[in-house]
PDB file of C-alpha atoms in Angstrom:
ATOM      1  CA  ASP A   1      -8.448  27.578 -28.194  1.00 67.00           C
ATOM      2  CA  GLU A   2      -6.005  25.037 -27.024  1.00 82.00           C
ATOM      3  CA  SER A   3      -3.012  27.281 -26.120  1.00 88.00           C
ATOM      4  CA  PRO A   4      -1.023  26.280 -23.087  1.00 89.00           C
ATOM      5  CA  MET A   5      -1.559  27.836 -19.753  1.00 88.00           C
ATOM      6  CA  ASP A   6       0.023  27.731 -16.455  1.00 91.00           C
ATOM      7  CA  LEU A   7      -2.027  26.296 -13.625  1.00 88.00           C
ATOM      8  CA  PRO A   8      -0.572  26.389 -10.039  1.00 92.00           C
ATOM      9  CA  VAL A   9      -1.371  23.054  -8.323  1.00 91.00           C
ATOM     10  CA  ASP A  10      -0.269  21.191  -5.183  1.00 90.00           C
ATOM     11  CA  GLY A  11      -0.515  17.703  -6.897  1.00 86.00           C
ATOM     12  CA  VAL A  12      -1.487  15.870  -9.941  1.00 80.00           C
ATOM     13  CA  PHE A  13      -3.369  12.494 -10.356  1.00 73.00           C
ATOM     14  CA  ILE A  14      -2.640  11.001 -13.666  1.00 71.00           C
ATOM     15  CA  TYR A  15      -5.283   8.494 -14.965  1.00 63.00           C
ATOM     16  CA  GLN A  16      -4.473   6.150 -17.693  1.00 63.00           C
ATOM     17  CA  SER A  17      -7.483   4.578 -19.250  1.00 62.00           C
ATOM     18  CA  GLY A  18      -6.970   1.099 -20.598  1.00 61.00           C
ATOM     19  CA  SER A  19      -3.495   0.427 -19.053  1.00 69.00           C
ATOM     20  CA  LYS A  20      -2.454  -2.982 -18.104  1.00 77.00           C
ATOM     21  CA  PRO A  21      -0.940  -3.834 -14.693  1.00 84.00           C
ATOM     22  CA  ILE A  22       2.772  -4.900 -14.499  1.00 84.00           C
ATOM     23  CA  THR A  23       2.833  -8.535 -13.810  1.00 88.00           C
ATOM     24  CA  ASP A  24       5.934  -9.779 -15.528  1.00 87.00           C
ATOM     25  CA  PHE A  25       7.523 -10.489 -12.076  1.00 90.00           C
ATOM     26  CA  ILE A  26       4.883 -13.122 -11.428  1.00 91.00           C
ATOM     27  CA  ASN A  27       6.390 -15.337 -14.172  1.00 91.00           C
ATOM     28  CA  GLY A  28       3.062 -17.155 -14.743  1.00 91.00           C
ATOM     29  CA  GLN A  29       2.965 -18.371 -11.092  1.00 96.00           C
ATOM     30  CA  VAL A  30      -0.775 -17.296 -10.607  1.00 97.00           C
ATOM     31  CA  ASP A  31      -3.577 -17.151 -13.065  1.00 97.00           C
ATOM     32  CA  LEU A  32      -4.286 -13.794 -14.799  1.00 95.00           C
ATOM     33  CA  ASN A  33      -7.469 -12.488 -16.239  1.00 93.00           C
ATOM     34  CA  SER A  34      -7.718 -11.767 -19.959  1.00 90.00           C
ATOM     35  CA  ASP A  35      -7.190  -8.039 -19.229  1.00 87.00           C
ATOM     36  CA  GLY A  36      -3.828  -8.788 -17.551  1.00 88.00           C
ATOM     37  CA  GLY A  37      -4.940  -8.426 -14.041  1.00 91.00           C
ATOM     38  CA  VAL A  38      -4.334 -11.080 -11.350  1.00 95.00           C
ATOM     39  CA  ARG A  39      -7.469 -13.376 -11.149  1.00 96.00           C
ATOM     40  CA  VAL A  40      -8.751 -13.412  -7.484  1.00 97.00           C
ATOM     41  CA  ASP A  41     -12.003 -14.582  -5.808  1.00 96.00           C
ATOM     42  CA  ASP A  42     -14.146 -12.541  -3.410  1.00 93.00           C
ATOM     43  CA  MET A  43     -11.519 -12.957  -0.608  1.00 94.00           C
ATOM     44  CA  MET A  44      -8.581 -11.817  -2.791  1.00 96.00           C
ATOM     45  CA  ASN A  45      -7.173 -15.352  -2.925  1.00 96.00           C
ATOM     46  CA  THR A  46      -5.216 -16.117  -6.191  1.00 97.00           C
ATOM     47  CA  SER A  47      -4.984 -19.401  -7.798  1.00 97.00           C
ATOM     48  CA  VAL A  48      -2.185 -20.359  -5.514  1.00 97.00           C
ATOM     49  CA  GLU A  49      -2.970 -21.239  -1.974  1.00 95.00           C
ATOM     50  CA  GLY A  50      -1.426 -18.714   0.513  1.00 94.00           C
ATOM     51  CA  VAL A  51      -1.045 -16.014  -2.158  1.00 96.00           C
ATOM     52  CA  TRP A  52      -3.352 -13.050  -2.258  1.00 96.00           C
ATOM     53  CA  ALA A  53      -3.457  -9.985  -4.622  1.00 95.00           C
ATOM     54  CA  ILE A  54      -5.029  -6.416  -4.063  1.00 93.00           C
ATOM     55  CA  GLY A  55      -5.132  -3.170  -5.703  1.00 89.00           C
ATOM     56  CA  ASP A  56      -3.892  -2.144  -9.235  1.00 86.00           C
ATOM     57  CA  ILE A  57      -2.599  -5.597  -9.930  1.00 89.00           C
ATOM     58  CA  ARG A  58      -6.048  -6.896 -10.128  1.00 90.00           C
ATOM     59  CA  ASN A  59      -6.827  -4.269 -12.988  1.00 85.00           C
ATOM     60  CA  THR A  60     -10.268  -3.506 -11.862  1.00 82.00           C
ATOM     61  CA  PRO A  61     -12.146  -0.488 -13.618  1.00 77.00           C
ATOM     62  CA  PHE A  62     -12.156   1.254 -10.210  1.00 76.00           C
ATOM     63  CA  LYS A  63      -8.798   2.959  -9.652  1.00 73.00           C
ATOM     64  CA  GLN A  64      -9.514   4.349  -6.247  1.00 80.00           C
ATOM     65  CA  ALA A  65      -7.504   4.270  -2.921  1.00 82.00           C
ATOM     66  CA  PHE A  66     -10.826   3.355  -1.210  1.00 84.00           C
ATOM     67  CA  VAL A  67     -11.403   0.286  -3.302  1.00 86.00           C
ATOM     68  CA  TYR A  68      -7.818  -0.758  -2.623  1.00 89.00           C
ATOM     69  CA  SER A  69      -8.216  -0.444   1.200  1.00 92.00           C
ATOM     70  CA  CYS A  70     -11.335  -2.561   0.906  1.00 92.00           C
ATOM     71  CA  ASP A  71      -9.364  -5.139  -1.157  1.00 94.00           C
ATOM     72  CA  GLY A  72      -6.753  -5.143   1.785  1.00 94.00           C
ATOM     73  CA  PHE A  73      -9.427  -5.680   4.289  1.00 94.00           C
ATOM     74  CA  PHE A  74     -10.835  -8.737   2.541  1.00 94.00           C
ATOM     75  CA  ALA A  75      -7.357 -10.139   2.033  1.00 96.00           C
ATOM     76  CA  ALA A  76      -6.531  -9.511   5.689  1.00 94.00           C
ATOM     77  CA  MET A  77      -9.731 -11.611   6.766  1.00 92.00           C
ATOM     78  CA  SER A  78      -8.842 -14.331   4.240  1.00 94.00           C
ATOM     79  CA  ILE A  79      -5.225 -14.379   5.518  1.00 95.00           C
ATOM     80  CA  ASP A  80      -6.453 -14.748   9.088  1.00 92.00           C
ATOM     81  CA  LEU A  81      -8.685 -17.644   8.007  1.00 93.00           C
ATOM     82  CA  PHE A  82      -5.662 -19.238   6.291  1.00 95.00           C
ATOM     83  CA  LEU A  83      -3.052 -18.655   9.079  1.00 94.00           C
ATOM     84  CA  ASN A  84      -5.468 -19.902  11.850  1.00 92.00           C
ATOM     85  CA  SER A  85      -6.904 -22.930   9.806  1.00 91.00           C
ATOM     86  CA  ARG A  86     -10.481 -21.435  10.205  1.00 87.00           C
ATOM     87  CA  LYS A  87     -13.309 -22.296   7.911  1.00 85.00           C
ATOM     88  CA  ILE A  88     -15.650 -19.353   8.547  1.00 84.00           C
ATOM     89  CA  ILE A  89     -15.312 -15.735   9.633  1.00 78.00           C
ATOM     90  CA  LYS A  90     -17.064 -15.222  12.956  1.00 73.00           C
ATOM     91  CA  PRO A  91     -17.731 -11.558  13.958  1.00 72.00           C
ATOM     92  CA  ASP A  92     -16.071 -10.614  17.319  1.00 72.00           C
ATOM     93  CA  TRP A  93     -19.450  -9.364  18.574  1.00 74.00           C
ATOM     94  CA  ASP A  94     -21.335 -12.745  17.966  1.00 66.00           C
ATOM     95  CA  HIS A  95     -21.257 -14.468  21.407  1.00 65.00           C
ATOM     96  CA  LYS A  96     -23.428 -17.476  20.557  1.00 68.00           C
TER      97      LYS A  96
END
């Protein structure tokens, strides 16, 4: 039976399978994947030096806030390397 029913809830998460990210504002300035997401490397760098992408715009199969927070972490480390002209990431606790 598929009759409508009322269900009291505090919030709703709508999941759209197969949707493409909105990238029209990019105007072809960075490379995209065949699925429409912005192409990035492991450190969230795009095809343009000094430009990073994280979250939904990457169009990963994992639509989770945790994944996006990890994207942000990797991008922050990459941005630190870029802004400080560093070649490698050195942990703060490594006092060699």
